[in-house]
CSV table of C-alpha atoms in Angstrom, one decimal:
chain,number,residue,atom,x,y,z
V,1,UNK,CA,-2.4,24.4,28.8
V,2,UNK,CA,-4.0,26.3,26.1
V,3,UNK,CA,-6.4,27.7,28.2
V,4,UNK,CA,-3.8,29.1,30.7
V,5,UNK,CA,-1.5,30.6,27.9
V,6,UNK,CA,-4.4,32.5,26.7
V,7,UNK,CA,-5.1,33.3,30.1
V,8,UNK,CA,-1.2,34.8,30.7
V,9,UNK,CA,-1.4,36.6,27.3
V,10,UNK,CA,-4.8,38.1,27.7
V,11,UNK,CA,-4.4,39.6,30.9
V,12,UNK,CA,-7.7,38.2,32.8
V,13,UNK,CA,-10.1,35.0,32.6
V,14,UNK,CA,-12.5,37.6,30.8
V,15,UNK,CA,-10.5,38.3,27.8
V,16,UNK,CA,-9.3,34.8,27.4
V,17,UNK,CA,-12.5,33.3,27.9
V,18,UNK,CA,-13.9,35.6,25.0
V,19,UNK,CA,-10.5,34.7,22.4
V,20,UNK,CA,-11.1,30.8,23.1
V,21,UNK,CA,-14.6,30.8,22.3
V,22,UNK,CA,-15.8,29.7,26.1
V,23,UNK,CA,-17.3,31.0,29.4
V,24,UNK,CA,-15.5,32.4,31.5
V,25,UNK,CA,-16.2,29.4,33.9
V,26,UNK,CA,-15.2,27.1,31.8
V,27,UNK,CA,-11.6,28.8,31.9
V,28,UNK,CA,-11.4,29.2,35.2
V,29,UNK,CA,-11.8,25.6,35.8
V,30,UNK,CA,-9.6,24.5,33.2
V,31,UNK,CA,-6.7,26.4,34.9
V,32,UNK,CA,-7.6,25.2,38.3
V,33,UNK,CA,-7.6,22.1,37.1
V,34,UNK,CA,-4.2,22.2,35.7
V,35,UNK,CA,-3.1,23.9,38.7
V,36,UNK,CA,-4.5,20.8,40.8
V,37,UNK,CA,-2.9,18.3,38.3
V,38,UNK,CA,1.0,20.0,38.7
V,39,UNK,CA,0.2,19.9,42.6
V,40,UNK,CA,0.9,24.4,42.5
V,41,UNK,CA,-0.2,27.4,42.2
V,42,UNK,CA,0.1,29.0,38.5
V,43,UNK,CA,-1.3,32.5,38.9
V,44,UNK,CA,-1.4,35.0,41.6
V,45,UNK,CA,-5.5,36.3,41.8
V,46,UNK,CA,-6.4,40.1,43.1
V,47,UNK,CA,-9.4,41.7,42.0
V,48,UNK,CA,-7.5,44.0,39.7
V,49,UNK,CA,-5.0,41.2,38.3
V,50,UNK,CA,-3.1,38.1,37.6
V,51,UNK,CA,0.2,37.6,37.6
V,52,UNK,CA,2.7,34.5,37.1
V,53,UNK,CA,4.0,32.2,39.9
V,54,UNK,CA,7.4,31.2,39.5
V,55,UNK,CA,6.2,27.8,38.3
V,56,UNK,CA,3.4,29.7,36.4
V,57,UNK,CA,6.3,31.4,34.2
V,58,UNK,CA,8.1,28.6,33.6
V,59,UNK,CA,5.6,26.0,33.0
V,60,UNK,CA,4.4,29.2,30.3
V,61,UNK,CA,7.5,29.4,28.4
V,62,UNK,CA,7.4,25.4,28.0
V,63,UNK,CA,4.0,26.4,26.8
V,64,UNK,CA,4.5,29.3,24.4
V,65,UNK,CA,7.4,26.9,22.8
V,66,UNK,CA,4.9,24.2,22.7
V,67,UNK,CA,2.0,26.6,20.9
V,68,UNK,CA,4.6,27.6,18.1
V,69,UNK,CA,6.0,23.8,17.4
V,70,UNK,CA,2.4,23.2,16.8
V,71,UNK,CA,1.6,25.6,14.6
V,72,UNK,CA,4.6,25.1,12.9
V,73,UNK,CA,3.6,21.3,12.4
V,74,UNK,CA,-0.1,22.4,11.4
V,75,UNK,CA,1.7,24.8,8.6
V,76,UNK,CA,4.0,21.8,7.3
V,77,UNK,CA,0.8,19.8,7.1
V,78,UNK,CA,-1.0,22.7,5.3
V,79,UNK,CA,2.2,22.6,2.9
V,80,UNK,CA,1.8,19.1,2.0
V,81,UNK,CA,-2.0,19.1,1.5
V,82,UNK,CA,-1.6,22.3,-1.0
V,83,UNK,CA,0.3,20.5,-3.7
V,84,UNK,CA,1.4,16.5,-3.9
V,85,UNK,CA,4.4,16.4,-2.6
V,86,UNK,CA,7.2,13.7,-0.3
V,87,UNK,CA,7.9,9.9,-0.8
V,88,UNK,CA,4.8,7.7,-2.1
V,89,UNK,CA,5.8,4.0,-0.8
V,90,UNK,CA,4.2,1.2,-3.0
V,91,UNK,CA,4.2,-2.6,-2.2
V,92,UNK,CA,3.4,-5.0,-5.2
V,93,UNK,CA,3.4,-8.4,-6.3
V,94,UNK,CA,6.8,-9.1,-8.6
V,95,UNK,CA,5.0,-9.6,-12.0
V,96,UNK,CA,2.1,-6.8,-11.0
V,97,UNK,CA,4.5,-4.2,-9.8
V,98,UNK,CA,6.6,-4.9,-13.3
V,99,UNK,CA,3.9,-4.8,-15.5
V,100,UNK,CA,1.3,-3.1,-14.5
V,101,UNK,CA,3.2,-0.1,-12.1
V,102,UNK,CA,6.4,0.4,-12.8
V,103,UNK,CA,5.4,1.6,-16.8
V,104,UNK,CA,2.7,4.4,-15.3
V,105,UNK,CA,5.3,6.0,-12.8
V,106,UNK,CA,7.0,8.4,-15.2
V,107,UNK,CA,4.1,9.8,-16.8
V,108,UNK,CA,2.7,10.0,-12.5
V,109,UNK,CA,6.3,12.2,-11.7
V,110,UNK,CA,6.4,14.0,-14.7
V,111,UNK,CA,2.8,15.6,-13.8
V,112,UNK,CA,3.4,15.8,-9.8
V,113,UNK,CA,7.2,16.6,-10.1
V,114,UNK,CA,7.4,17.2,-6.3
V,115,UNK,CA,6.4,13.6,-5.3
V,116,UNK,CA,8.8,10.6,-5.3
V,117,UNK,CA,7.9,6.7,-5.7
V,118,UNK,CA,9.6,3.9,-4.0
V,119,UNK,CA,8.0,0.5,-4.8
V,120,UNK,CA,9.2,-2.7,-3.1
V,121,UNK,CA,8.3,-5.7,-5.0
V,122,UNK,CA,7.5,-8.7,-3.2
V,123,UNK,CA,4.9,-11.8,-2.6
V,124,UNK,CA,4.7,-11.6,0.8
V,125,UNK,CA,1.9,-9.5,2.7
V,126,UNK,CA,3.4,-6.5,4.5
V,127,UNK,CA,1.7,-4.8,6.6
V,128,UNK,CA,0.9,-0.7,5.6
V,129,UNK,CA,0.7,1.1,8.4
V,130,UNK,CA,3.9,-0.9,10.7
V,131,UNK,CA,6.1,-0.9,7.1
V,132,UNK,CA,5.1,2.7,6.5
V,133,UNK,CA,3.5,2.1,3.5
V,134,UNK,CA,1.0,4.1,1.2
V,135,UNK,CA,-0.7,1.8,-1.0
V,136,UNK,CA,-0.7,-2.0,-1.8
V,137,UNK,CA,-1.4,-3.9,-4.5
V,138,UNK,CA,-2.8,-7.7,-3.3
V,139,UNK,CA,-4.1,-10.5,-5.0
V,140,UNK,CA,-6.7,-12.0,-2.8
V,141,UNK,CA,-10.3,-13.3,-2.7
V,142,UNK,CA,-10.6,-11.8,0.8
V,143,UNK,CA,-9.5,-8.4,0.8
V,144,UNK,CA,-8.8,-7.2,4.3
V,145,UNK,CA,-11.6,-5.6,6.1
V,146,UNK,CA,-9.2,-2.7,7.5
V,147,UNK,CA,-8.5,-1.3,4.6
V,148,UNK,CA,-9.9,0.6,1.5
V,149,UNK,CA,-10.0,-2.1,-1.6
V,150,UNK,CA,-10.5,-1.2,-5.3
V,151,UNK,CA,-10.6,-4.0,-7.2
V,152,UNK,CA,-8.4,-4.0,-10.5
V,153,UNK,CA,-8.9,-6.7,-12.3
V,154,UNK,CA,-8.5,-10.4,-11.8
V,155,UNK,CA,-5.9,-13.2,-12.5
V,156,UNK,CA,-5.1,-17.1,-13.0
V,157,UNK,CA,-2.5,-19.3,-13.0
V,158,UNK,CA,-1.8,-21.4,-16.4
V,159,UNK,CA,0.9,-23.6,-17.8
V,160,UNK,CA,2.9,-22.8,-20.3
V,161,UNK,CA,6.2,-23.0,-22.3
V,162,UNK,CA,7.7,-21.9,-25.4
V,163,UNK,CA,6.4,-23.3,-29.2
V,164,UNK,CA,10.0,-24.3,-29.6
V,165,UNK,CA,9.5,-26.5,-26.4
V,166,UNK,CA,5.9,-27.7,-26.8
V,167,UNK,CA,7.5,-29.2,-31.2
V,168,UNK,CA,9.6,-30.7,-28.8
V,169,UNK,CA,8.2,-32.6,-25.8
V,170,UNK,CA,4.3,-32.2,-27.0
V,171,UNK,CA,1.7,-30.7,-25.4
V,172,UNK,CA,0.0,-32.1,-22.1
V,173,UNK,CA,-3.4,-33.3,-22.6
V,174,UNK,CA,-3.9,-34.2,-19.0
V,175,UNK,CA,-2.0,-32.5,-15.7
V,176,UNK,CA,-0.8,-36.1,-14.9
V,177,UNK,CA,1.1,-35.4,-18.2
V,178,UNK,CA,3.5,-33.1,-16.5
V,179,UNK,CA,5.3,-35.4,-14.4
V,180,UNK,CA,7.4,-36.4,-17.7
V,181,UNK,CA,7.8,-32.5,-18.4
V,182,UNK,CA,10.7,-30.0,-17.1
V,183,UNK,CA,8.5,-27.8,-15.1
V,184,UNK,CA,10.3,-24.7,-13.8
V,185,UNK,CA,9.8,-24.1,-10.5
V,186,UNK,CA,8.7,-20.8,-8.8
V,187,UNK,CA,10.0,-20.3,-5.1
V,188,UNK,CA,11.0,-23.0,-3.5
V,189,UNK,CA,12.0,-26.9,-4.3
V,190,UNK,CA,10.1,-27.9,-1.3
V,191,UNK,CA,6.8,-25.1,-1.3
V,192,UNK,CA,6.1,-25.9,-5.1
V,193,UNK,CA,7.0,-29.4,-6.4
V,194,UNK,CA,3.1,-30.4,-5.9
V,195,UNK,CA,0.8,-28.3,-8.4
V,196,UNK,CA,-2.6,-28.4,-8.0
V,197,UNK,CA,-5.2,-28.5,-10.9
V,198,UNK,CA,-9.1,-28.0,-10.8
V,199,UNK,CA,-11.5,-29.8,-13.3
V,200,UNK,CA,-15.3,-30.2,-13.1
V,201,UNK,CA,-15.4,-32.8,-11.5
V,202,UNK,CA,-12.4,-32.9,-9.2
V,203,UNK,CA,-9.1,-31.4,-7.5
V,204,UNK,CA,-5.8,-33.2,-9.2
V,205,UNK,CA,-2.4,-32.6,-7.6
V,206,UNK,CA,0.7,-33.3,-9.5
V,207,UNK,CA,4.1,-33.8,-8.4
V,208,UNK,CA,6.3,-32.2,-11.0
V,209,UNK,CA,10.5,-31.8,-11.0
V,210,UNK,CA,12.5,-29.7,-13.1
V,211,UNK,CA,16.6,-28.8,-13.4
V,212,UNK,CA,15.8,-25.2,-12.5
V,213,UNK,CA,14.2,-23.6,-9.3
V,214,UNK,CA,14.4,-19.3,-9.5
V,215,UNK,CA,12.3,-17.0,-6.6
V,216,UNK,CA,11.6,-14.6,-9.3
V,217,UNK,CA,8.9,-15.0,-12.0
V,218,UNK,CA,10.5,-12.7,-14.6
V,219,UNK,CA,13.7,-15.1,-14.2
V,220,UNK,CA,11.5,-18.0,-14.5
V,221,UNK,CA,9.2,-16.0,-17.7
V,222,UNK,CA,12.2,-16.1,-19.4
V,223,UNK,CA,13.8,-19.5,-19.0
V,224,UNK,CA,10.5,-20.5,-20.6
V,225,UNK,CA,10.7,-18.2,-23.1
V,226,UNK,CA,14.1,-20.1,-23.7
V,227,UNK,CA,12.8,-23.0,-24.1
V,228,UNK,CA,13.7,-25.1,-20.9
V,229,UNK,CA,10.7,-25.9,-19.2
V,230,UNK,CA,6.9,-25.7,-18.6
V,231,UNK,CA,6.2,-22.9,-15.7
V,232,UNK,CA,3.1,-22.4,-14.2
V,233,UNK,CA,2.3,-18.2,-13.4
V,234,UNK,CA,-0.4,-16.0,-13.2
V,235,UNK,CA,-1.9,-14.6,-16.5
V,236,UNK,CA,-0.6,-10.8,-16.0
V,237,UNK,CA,3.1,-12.3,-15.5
V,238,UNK,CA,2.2,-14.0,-19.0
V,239,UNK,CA,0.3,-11.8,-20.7
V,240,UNK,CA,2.8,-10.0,-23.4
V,241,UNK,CA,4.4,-13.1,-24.3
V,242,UNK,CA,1.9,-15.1,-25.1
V,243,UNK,CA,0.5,-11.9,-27.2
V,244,UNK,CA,3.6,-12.2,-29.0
V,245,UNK,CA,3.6,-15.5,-29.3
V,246,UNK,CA,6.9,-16.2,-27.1
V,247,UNK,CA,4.8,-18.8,-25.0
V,248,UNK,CA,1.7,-20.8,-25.8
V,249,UNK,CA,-0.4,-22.5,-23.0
V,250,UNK,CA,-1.5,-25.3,-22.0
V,251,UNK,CA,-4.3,-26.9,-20.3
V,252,UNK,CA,-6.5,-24.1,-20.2
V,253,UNK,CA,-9.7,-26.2,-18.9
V,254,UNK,CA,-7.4,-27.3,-15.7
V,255,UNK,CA,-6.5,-23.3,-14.8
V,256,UNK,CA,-7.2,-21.7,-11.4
V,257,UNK,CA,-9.9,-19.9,-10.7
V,258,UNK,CA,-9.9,-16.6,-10.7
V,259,UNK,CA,-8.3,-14.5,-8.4
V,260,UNK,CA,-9.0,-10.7,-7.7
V,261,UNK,CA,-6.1,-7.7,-7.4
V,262,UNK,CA,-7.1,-4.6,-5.7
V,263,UNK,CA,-5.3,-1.3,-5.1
V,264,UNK,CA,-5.6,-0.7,-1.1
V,265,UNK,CA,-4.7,1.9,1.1
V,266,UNK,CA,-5.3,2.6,5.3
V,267,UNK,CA,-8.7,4.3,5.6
V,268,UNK,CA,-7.9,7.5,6.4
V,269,UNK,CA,-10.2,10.9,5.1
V,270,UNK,CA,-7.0,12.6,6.1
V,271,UNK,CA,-5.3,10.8,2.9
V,272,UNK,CA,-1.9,12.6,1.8
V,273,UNK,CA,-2.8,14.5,-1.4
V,274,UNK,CA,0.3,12.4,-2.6
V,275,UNK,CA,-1.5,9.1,-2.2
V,276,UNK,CA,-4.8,10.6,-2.8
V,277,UNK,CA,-4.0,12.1,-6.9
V,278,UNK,CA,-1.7,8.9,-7.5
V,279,UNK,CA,-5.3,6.5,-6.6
V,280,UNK,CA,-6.8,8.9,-9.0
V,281,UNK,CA,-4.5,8.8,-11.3
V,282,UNK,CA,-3.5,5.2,-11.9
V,283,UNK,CA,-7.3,4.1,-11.6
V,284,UNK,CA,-8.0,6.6,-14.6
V,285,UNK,CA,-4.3,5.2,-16.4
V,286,UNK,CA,-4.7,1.6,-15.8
V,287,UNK,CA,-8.8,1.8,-16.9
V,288,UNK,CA,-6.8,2.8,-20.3
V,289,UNK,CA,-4.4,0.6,-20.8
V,290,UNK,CA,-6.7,-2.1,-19.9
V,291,UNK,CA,-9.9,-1.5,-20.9
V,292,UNK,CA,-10.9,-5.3,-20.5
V,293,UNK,CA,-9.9,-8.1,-18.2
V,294,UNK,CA,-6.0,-8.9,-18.6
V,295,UNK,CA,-7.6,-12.8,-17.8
V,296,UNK,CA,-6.6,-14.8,-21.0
């Protein structure tokens, strides 16, 4: 349809031909070919014109209309690559997004003031591209071979409680210890009642029960902080209270391995600038704040 607008506009297969970059031929048969596609005649041919059909000036003004919407959509896309700008949509983990996201985003909008962040927090995978989603944060030893994955950093899951709790009840020497401890659980009664342990020389699984069950770790962070139970969470969901001594852990030798978190986004060299400067920037802001494994 290109070809025949130019065509109409020009005046003759010559002119267009020259405007579109192409042989004459080439035109030619791209408007034939159109023509034989709509099943009629678009342009009346003499030797010393063209003119319009009646079906050749209509389908032309659908055309026309066509030719400005997209330059009107290139323009809008030239507009949004020239400075960062529109809604950046995050997914993260509960304790990541928390800790490790939600304190860089107002020094990321005060420096691009024209972008806006919405980040849903959750433990469940969610897919980018059908959730409309920018960028991910996942913790997986697998990352997903369809998308872009820079790793962060990694993490583990540990026990622990609060001193006040562990004067208390005592600490556990071995996991089997936990069965006579409150363990808070995480989720679910019925998912994670069964904790599993890893030693040297074998997998240990231990059925523990508590009097409180919360699907958020910061609610269960600071029930332990309280001093109600044992919890079991990954080291970044720990990390600043056992730095200041709010919870001590236990059972170190029996932790998880590690687990990696990467940042990942759709591959896509047509990036948003908006997801492309807040990579940038929160790679170059996170490096800072932690210049060494958060792994404790």
């Amino acid at each position: 349809m290109v070809a025949f607008a130019r065509v109409v506009e020009a005046g003759s297969f010559t002119a267009a031909a020259r405007d579109l970059g192409l042989s004459t031929p080439v035109v030619s048969k791209r408007v034939a070919s159109l023509e034989h596609e709509l099943g009629t005649r678009l342009l009346h041919r003499t030797t010393r014109k063209l003119s319009l059909t009646e079906a050749g000036s209509a389908l032309y003004q659908h055309c026309v209309r066509l030719i400005e919407e997209a330059k009107m959509a290139e323009m809008a896309v030239a507009r949004l690559n020239e400075a960062p700008r529109g809604l950046l949509r995050i997914t993260a983990p509960f304790s990541f997004g928390s800790n490790q996201i939600a304190p860089a985003i107002p020094e990321f909008l005060e420096r691009y003031p024209e972008v806006s962040v919405e980040m849903v927090l959750s433990d469940r995978i969610i897919d980018l591209a059908e959730d409309g989603f920018d960028l991910a944060v996942r913790q997986t030893d697998d990352p997903q071979p369809n998308l872009v994955a820079k790793r962060l950093t990694s993490t583990r899951k540990l026990i622990c409680a609060s001193p006040e709790y562990w004067r208390k009840h005592g600490k556990p020497l071995k996991p089997a210890d936990l069965e006579s401890h409150n363990c808070i659980l995480y989720g679910s009664l019925s998912s994670n009642s069964e904790w599993v342990f890893n030693s040297k020389e074998r997998e240990e699984r231990v059925r523990v029960k508590g009097n409180f069950v919360v699907n958020g770790p910061e609610a269960l962070r600071e029930a332990a902080v309280g001093g109600l139970g044992v919890i079991r969470l990954t080291s970044i969901a720990i990390l600043q209270e056992v730095k200041a001594g709010r919870l001590e852990t236990a059972l170190d030798e029996y932790a998880s391995a590690d687990t990696d978190i990467y940042l990942m986004y759709l591959p896509n060299r047509y990036l948003s600038k908006k997801t492309r400067v807040f990579i940038d920037f929160y790679m170059e802001w996170y490096a800072k704040r932690n210049p060494k494994t958060l792994c404790l």
